[in-house]
mmCIF file of C-alpha atoms in Angstrom:
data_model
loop_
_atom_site.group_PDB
_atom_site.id
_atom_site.type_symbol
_atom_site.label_atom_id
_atom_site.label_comp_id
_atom_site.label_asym_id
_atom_site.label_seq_id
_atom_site.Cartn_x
_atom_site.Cartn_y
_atom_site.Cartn_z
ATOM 1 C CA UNK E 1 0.000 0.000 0.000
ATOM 2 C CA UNK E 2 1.255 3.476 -0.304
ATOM 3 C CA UNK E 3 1.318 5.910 1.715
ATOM 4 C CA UNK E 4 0.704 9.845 1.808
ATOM 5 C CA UNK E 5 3.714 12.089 2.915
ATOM 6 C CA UNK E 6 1.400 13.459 5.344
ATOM 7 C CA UNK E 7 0.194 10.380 6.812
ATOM 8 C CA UNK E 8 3.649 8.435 6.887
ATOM 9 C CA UNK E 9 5.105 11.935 8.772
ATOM 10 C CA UNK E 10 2.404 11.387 10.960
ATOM 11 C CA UNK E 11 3.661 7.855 11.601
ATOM 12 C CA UNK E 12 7.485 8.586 11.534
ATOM 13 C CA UNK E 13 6.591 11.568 13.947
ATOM 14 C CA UNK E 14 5.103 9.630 16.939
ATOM 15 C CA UNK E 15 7.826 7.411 16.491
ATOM 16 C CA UNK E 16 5.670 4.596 18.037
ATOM 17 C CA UNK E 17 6.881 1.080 17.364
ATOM 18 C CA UNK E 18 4.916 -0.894 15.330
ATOM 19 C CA UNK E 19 2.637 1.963 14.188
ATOM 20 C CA UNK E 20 4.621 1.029 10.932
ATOM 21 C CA UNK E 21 3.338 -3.147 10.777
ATOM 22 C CA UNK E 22 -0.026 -1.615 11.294
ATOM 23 C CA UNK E 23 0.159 0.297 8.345
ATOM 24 C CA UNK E 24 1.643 -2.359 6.328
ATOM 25 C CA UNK E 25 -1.373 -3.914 6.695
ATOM 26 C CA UNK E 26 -1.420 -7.002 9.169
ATOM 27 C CA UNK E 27 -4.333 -8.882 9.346
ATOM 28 C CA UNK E 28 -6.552 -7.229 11.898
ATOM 29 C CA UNK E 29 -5.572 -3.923 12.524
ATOM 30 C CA UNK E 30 -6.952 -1.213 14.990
ATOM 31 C CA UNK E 31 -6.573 2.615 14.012
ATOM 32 C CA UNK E 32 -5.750 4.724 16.581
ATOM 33 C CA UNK E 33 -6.680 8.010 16.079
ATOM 34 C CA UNK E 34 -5.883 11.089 18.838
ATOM 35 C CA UNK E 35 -4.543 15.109 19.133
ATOM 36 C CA UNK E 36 -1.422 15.619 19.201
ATOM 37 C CA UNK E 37 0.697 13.433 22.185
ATOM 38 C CA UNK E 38 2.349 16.609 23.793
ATOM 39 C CA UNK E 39 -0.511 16.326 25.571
ATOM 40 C CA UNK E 40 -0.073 13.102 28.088
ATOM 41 C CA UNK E 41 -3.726 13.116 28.437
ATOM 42 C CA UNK E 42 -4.220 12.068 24.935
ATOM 43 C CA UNK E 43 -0.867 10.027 25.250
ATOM 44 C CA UNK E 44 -2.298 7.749 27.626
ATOM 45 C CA UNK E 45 -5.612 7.859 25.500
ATOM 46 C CA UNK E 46 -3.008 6.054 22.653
ATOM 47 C CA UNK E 47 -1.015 4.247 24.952
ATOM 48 C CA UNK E 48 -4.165 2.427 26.676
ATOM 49 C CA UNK E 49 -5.874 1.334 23.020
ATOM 50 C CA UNK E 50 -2.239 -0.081 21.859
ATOM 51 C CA UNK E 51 -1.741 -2.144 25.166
ATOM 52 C CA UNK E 52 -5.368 -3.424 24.765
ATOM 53 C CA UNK E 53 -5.383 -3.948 21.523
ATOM 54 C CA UNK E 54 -2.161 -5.415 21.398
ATOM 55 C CA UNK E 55 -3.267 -8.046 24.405
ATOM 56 C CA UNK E 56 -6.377 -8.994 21.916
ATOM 57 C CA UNK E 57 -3.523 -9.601 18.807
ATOM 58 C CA UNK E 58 -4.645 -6.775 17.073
ATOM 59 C CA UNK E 59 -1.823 -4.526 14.885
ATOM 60 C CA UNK E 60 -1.912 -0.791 15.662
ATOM 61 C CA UNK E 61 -1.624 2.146 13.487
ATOM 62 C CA UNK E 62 -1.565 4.803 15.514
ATOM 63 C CA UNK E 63 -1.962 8.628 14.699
ATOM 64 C CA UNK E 64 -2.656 12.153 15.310
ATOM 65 C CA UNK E 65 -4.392 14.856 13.905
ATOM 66 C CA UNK E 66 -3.741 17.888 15.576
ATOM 67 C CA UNK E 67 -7.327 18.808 16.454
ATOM 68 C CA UNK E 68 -6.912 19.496 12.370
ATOM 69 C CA UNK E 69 -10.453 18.460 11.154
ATOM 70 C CA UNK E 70 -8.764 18.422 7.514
ATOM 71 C CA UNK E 71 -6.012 16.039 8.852
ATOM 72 C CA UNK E 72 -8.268 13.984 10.824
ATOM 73 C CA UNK E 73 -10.144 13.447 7.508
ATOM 74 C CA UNK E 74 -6.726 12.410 5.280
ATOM 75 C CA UNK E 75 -6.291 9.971 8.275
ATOM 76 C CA UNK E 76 -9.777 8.595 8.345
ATOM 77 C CA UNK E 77 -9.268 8.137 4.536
ATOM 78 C CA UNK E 78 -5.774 6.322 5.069
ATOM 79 C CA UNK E 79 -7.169 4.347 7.492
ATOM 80 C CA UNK E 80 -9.753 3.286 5.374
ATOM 81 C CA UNK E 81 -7.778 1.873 2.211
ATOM 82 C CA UNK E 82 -5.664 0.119 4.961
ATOM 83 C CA UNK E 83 -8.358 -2.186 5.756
ATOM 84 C CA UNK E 84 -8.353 -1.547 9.287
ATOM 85 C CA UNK E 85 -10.967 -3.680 11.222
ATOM 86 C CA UNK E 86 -11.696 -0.694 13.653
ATOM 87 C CA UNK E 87 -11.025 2.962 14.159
ATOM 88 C CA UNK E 88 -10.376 4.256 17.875
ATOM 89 C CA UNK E 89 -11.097 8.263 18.115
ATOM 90 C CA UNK E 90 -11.132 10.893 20.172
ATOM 91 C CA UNK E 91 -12.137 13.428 17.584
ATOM 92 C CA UNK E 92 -10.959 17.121 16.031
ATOM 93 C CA UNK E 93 -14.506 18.422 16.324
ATOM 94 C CA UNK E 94 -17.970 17.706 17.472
ATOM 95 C CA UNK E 95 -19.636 18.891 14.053
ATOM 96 C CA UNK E 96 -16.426 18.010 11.723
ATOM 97 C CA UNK E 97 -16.134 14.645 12.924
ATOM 98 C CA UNK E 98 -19.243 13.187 11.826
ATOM 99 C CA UNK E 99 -18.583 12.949 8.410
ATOM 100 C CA UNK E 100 -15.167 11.085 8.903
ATOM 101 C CA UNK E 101 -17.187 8.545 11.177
ATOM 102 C CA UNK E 102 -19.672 8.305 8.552
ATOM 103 C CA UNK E 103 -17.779 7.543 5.730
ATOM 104 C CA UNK E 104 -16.136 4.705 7.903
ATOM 105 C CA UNK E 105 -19.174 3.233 8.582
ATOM 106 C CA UNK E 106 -20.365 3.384 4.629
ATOM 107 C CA UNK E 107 -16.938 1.488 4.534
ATOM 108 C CA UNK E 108 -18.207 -1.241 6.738
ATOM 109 C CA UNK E 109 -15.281 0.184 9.339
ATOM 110 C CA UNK E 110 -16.849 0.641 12.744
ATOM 111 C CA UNK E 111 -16.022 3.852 15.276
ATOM 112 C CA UNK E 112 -15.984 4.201 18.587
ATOM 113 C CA UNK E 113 -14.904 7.380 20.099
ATOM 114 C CA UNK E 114 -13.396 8.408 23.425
ATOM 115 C CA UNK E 115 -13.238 11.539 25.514
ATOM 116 C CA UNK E 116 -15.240 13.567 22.624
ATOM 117 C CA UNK E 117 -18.652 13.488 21.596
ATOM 118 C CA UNK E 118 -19.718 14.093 18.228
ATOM 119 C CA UNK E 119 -23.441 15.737 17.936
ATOM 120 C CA UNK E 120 -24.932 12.802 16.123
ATOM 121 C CA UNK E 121 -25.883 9.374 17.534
ATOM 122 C CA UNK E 122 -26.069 6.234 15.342
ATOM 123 C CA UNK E 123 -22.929 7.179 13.271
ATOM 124 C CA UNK E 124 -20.414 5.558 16.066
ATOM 125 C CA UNK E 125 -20.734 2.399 17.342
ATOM 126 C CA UNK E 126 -19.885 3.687 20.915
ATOM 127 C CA UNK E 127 -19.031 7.262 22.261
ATOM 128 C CA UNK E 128 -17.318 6.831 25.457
ATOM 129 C CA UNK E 129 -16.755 10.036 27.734
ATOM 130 C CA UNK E 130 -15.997 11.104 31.037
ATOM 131 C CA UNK E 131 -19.088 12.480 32.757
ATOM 132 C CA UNK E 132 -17.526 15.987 32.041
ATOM 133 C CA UNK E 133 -20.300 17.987 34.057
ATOM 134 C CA UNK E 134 -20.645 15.515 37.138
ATOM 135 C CA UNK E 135 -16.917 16.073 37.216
ATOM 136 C CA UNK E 136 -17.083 19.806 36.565
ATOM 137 C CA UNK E 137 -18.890 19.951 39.644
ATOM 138 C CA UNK E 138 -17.111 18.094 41.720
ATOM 139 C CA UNK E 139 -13.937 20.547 41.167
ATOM 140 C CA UNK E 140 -16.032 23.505 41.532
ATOM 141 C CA UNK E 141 -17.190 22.285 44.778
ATOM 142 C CA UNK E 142 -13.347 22.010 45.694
ATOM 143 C CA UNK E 143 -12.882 25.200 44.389
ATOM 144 C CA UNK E 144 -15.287 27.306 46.295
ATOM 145 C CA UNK E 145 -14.358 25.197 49.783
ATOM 146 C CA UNK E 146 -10.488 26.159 48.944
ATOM 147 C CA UNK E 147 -11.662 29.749 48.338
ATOM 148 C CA UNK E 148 -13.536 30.051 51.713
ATOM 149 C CA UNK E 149 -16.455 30.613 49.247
ATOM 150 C CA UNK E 150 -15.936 34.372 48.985
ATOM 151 C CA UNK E 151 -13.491 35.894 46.853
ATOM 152 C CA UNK E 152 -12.626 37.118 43.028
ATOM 153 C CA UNK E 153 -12.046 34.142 40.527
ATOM 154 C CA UNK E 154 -10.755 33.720 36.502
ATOM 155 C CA UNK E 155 -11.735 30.843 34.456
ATOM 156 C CA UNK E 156 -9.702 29.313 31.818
ATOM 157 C CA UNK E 157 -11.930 27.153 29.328
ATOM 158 C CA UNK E 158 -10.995 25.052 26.716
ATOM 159 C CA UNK E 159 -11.494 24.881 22.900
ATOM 160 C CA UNK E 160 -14.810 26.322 22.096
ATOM 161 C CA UNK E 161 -15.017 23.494 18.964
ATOM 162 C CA UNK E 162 -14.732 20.629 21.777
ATOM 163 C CA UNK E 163 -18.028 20.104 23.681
ATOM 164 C CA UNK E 164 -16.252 19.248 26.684
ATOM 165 C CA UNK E 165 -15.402 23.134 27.050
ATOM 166 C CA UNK E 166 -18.452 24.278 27.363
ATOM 167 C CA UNK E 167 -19.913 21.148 29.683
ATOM 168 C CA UNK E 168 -17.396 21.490 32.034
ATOM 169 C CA UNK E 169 -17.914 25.288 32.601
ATOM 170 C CA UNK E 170 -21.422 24.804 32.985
ATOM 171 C CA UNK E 171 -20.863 22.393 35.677
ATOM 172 C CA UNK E 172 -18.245 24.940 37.111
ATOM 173 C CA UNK E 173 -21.044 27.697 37.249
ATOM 174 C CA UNK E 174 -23.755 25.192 38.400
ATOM 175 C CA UNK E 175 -21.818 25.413 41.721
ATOM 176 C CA UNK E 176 -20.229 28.544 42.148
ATOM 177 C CA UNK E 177 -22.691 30.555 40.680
ATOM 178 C CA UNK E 178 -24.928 29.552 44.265
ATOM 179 C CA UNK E 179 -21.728 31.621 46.240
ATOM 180 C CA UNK E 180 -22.864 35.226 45.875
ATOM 181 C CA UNK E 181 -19.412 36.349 47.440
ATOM 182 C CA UNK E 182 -17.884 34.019 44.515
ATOM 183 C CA UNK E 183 -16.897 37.107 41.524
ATOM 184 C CA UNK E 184 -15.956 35.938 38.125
ATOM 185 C CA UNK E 185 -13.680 38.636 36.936
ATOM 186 C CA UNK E 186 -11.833 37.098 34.056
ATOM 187 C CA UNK E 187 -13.199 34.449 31.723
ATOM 188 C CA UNK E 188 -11.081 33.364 28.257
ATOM 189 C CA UNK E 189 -10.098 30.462 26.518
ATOM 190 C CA UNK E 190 -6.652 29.251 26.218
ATOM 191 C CA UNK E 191 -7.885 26.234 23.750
ATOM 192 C CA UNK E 192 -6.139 23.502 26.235
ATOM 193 C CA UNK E 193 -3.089 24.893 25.447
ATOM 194 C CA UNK E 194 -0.279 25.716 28.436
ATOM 195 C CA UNK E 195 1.639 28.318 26.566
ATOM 196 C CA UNK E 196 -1.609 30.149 25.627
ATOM 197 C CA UNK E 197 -2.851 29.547 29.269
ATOM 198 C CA UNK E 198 0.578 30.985 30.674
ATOM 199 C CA UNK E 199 -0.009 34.377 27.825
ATOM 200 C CA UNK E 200 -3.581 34.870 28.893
ATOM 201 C CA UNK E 201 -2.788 34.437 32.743
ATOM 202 C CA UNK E 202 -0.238 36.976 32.569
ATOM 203 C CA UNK E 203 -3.259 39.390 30.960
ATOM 204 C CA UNK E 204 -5.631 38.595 33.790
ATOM 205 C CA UNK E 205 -3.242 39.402 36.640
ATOM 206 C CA UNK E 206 -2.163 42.765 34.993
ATOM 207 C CA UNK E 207 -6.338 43.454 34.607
ATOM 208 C CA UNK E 208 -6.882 41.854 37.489
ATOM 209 C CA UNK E 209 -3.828 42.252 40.679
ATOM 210 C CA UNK E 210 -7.327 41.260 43.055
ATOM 211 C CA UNK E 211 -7.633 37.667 41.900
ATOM 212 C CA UNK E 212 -8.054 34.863 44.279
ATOM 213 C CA UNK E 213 -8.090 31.939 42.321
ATOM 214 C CA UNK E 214 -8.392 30.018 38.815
ATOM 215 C CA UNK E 215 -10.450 27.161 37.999
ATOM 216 C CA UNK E 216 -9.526 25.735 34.657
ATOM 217 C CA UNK E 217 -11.026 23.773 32.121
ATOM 218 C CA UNK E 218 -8.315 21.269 32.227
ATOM 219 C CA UNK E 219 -4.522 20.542 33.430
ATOM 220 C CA UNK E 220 -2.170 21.862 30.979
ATOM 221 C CA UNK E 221 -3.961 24.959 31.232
ATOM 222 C CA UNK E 222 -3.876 25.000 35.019
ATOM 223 C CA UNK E 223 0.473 24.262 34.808
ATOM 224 C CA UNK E 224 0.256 27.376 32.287
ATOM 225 C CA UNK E 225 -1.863 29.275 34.827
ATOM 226 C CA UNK E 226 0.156 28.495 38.064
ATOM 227 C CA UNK E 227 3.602 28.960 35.953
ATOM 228 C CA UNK E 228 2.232 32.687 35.331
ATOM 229 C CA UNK E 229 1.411 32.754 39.075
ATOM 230 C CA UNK E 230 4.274 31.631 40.102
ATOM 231 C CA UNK E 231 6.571 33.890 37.858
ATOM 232 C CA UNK E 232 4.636 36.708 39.416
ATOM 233 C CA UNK E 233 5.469 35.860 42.859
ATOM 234 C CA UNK E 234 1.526 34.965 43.174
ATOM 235 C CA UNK E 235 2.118 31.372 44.725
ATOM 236 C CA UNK E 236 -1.393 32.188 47.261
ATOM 237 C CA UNK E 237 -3.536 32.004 44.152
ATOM 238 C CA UNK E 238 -5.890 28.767 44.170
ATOM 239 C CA UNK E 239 -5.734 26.763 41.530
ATOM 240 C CA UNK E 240 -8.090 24.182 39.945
ATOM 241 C CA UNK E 241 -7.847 21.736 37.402
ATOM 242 C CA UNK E 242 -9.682 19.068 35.287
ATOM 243 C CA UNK E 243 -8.046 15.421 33.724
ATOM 244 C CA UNK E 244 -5.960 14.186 36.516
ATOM 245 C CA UNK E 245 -2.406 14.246 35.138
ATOM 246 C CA UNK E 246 0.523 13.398 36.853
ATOM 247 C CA UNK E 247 1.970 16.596 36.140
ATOM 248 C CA UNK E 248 -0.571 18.493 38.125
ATOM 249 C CA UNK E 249 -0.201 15.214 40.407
ATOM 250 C CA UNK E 250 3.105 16.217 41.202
ATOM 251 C CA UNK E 251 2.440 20.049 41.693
ATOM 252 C CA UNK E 252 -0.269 19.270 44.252
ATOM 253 C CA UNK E 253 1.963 16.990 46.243
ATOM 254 C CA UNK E 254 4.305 20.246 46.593
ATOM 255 C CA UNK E 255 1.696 22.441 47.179
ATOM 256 C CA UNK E 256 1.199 23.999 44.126
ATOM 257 C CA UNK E 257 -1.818 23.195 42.200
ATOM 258 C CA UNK E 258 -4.523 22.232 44.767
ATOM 259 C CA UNK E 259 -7.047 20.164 43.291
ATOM 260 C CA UNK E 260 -7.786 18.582 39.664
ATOM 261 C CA UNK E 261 -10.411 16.136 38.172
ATOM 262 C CA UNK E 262 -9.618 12.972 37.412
ATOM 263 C CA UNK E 263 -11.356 11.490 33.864
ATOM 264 C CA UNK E 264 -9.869 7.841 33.469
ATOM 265 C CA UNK E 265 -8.557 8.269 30.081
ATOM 266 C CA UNK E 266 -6.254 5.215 29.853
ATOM 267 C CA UNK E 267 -9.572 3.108 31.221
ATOM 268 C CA UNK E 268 -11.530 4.486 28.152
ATOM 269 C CA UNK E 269 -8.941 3.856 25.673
ATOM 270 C CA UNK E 270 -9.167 0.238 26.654
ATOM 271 C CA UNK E 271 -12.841 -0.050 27.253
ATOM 272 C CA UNK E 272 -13.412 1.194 23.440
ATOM 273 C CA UNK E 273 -10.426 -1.472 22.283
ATOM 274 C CA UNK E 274 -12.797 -4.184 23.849
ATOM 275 C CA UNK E 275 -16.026 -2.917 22.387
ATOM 276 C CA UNK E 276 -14.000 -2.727 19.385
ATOM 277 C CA UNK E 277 -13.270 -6.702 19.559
ATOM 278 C CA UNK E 278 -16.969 -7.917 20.376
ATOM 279 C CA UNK E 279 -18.096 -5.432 17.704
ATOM 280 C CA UNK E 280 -15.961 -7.365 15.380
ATOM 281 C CA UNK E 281 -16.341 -10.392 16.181
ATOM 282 C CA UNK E 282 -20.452 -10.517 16.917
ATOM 283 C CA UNK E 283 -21.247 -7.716 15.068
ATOM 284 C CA UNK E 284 -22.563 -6.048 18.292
ATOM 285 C CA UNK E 285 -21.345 -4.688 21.951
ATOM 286 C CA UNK E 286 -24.290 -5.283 23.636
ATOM 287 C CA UNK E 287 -24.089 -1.943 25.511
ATOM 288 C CA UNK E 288 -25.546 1.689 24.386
ATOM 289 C CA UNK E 289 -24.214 3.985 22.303
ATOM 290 C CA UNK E 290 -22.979 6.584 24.625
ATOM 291 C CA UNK E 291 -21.563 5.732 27.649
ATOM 292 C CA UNK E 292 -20.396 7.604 30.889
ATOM 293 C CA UNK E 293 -17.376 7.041 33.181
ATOM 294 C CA UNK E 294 -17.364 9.027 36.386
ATOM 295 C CA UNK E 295 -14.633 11.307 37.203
ATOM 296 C CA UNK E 296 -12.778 11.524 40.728
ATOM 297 C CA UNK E 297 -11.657 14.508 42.880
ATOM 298 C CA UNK E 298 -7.850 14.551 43.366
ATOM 299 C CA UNK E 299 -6.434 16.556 45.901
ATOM 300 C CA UNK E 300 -3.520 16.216 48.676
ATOM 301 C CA UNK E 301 -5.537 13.600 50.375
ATOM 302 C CA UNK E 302 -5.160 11.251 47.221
ATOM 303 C CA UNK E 303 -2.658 12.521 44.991
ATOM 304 C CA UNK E 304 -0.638 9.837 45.370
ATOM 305 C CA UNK E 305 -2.217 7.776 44.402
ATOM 306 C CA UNK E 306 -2.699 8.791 40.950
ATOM 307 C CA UNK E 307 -0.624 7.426 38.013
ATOM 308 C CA UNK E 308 -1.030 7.850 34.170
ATOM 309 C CA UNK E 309 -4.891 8.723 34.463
ATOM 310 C CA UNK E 310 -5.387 5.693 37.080
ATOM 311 C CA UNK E 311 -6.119 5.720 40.456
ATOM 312 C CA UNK E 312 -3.578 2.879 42.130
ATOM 313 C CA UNK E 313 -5.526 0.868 44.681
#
């Protein structure tokens, strides 16, 4: 088979072994299909399907697309002539997606997403998310407990394309909003990015010299956040944020970052993989279409227990 320039830098980029057998098309193969692995959320989103996957013989080809809808489409289309049995995604876009997922399915190539919704049912064979507002409230409660429930506040929220953004500030405001001495003063996105986060941090503090804390839409914009902080000598300011990684792990355990949410992303990865199987082999999962995990408060009390998106036992 040959492959695009695009796709095989995709590939070559990730620098995953055996992405490469999976594209040279073994047997039964299982796409793999994230953002970009900077992030280690959607690391350990790959790194769970693989390990599943591999455990049930499957081949991997595993990629990125950037949050690129455009790219995400190339790779949907690569996947496709590669006769992969199944495509794993956590998608570029809740409208943009649905085509890709549909045109897999008029392939006969089943879909099950993870971490994103998409905004139509019967397209995917399974959409399996975190329970984004259930755990947008329980870091909210956090939040206002931390803040003695008084006090002024900035919110960081996440790509305004990605459905989770919006769900998880809803939950946020479910919560705080019932705190009358709670005063948002400072609401932008960052798009999930920590560099962005750190830029528009900086902004707030200048507008804002007042603020008390910063509850944010997820963790790499909370390390962006409470690197700004910390750079401006504002250490006291609470900070809150969503996913569970053990970067914000490890800030918490030193005092930094006090709280996060976490969504079991490595857990989803595999529970898709294993859908994927029975799906393949029965031609059904027996379970519904869209499917919710519970998220968990982390804070100093169980912070270490947290590894890689997993709570240790």
């Amino acid at each position: 088979m040959k492959l695009t320039k695009r796709l095989l830098m995709s590939v070559v980029a990730l620098g995953i072994a055996g992405a490469m057998s999976g594209v040279a098309l073994a047997a039964d193969t299982i796409a793999i299909i994230t953002p970009s692995h900077d992030n280690p959320f959607f690391k350990a989103e790959a790194d769970g399907a693989a390990a599943k996957a591999k455990e049930l013989g499957y081949a991997t080809m595993v990629l990125v697309h950037d949050d690129d809808a455009n790219k995400q489409n190339e790779l949907f289309d690569s996947a496709i002539a590669a006769g992969v049995k199944a495509i794993i995604l956590d998608n570029a876009g809740a409208d943009a997606s649905v085509a890709a997922v549909q045109k897999a399915k008029d392939k006969g190539i089943p879909s099950f997403l993870i971490d994103r919704e998409i905004t139509t049912t019967g397209v995917a064979v399974s959409q399996i998310v975190s329970n984004n507002y259930q755990g947008a409230q329980l870091g909210a409660e956090e939040f206002v407990k931390l803040m003695g429930e008084k006090g002024n506040y900035a919110e960081l929220i996440g790509k305004e394309s990605d459905t989770n953004a919006g769900i998880r500030s809803q939950g946020y405001h479910d919560v705080i909003d019932q705190y009358s001495d709670m005063k948002l003063v400072a609401k932008q996105t960052a798009n999930w990015s920590q560099t962005e986060a750190y830029t528009v941090m900086e902004s707030m503090l200048q507008a804002h010299p007042d603020i008390k804390g910063v509850i944010s839409g997820n963790d790499t914009m909370a390390m962006g956040a409470y690197a700004a902080l910390e750079a401006a000598g504002r250490k006291d300011v609470i900070v809150v944020g969503f996913d569970g990684s053990n970067d914000v792990r490890d800030s918490i355990k030193k005092g930094g970052i006090k709280a996060t949410v976490l969504q079991p992303a490595y857990q989803q990865a595999q529970n898709a993989v294993e859908q994927a199987d029975k799906f393949i082999k029965t031609g059904k999962t027996g379970l519904e279409e869209k499917q919710l995990m519970d998220c968990i408060l982390i804070n100093a009390d169980n912070a270490g227990k947290l590894e890689t998106f997993a709570l240790k036992q």
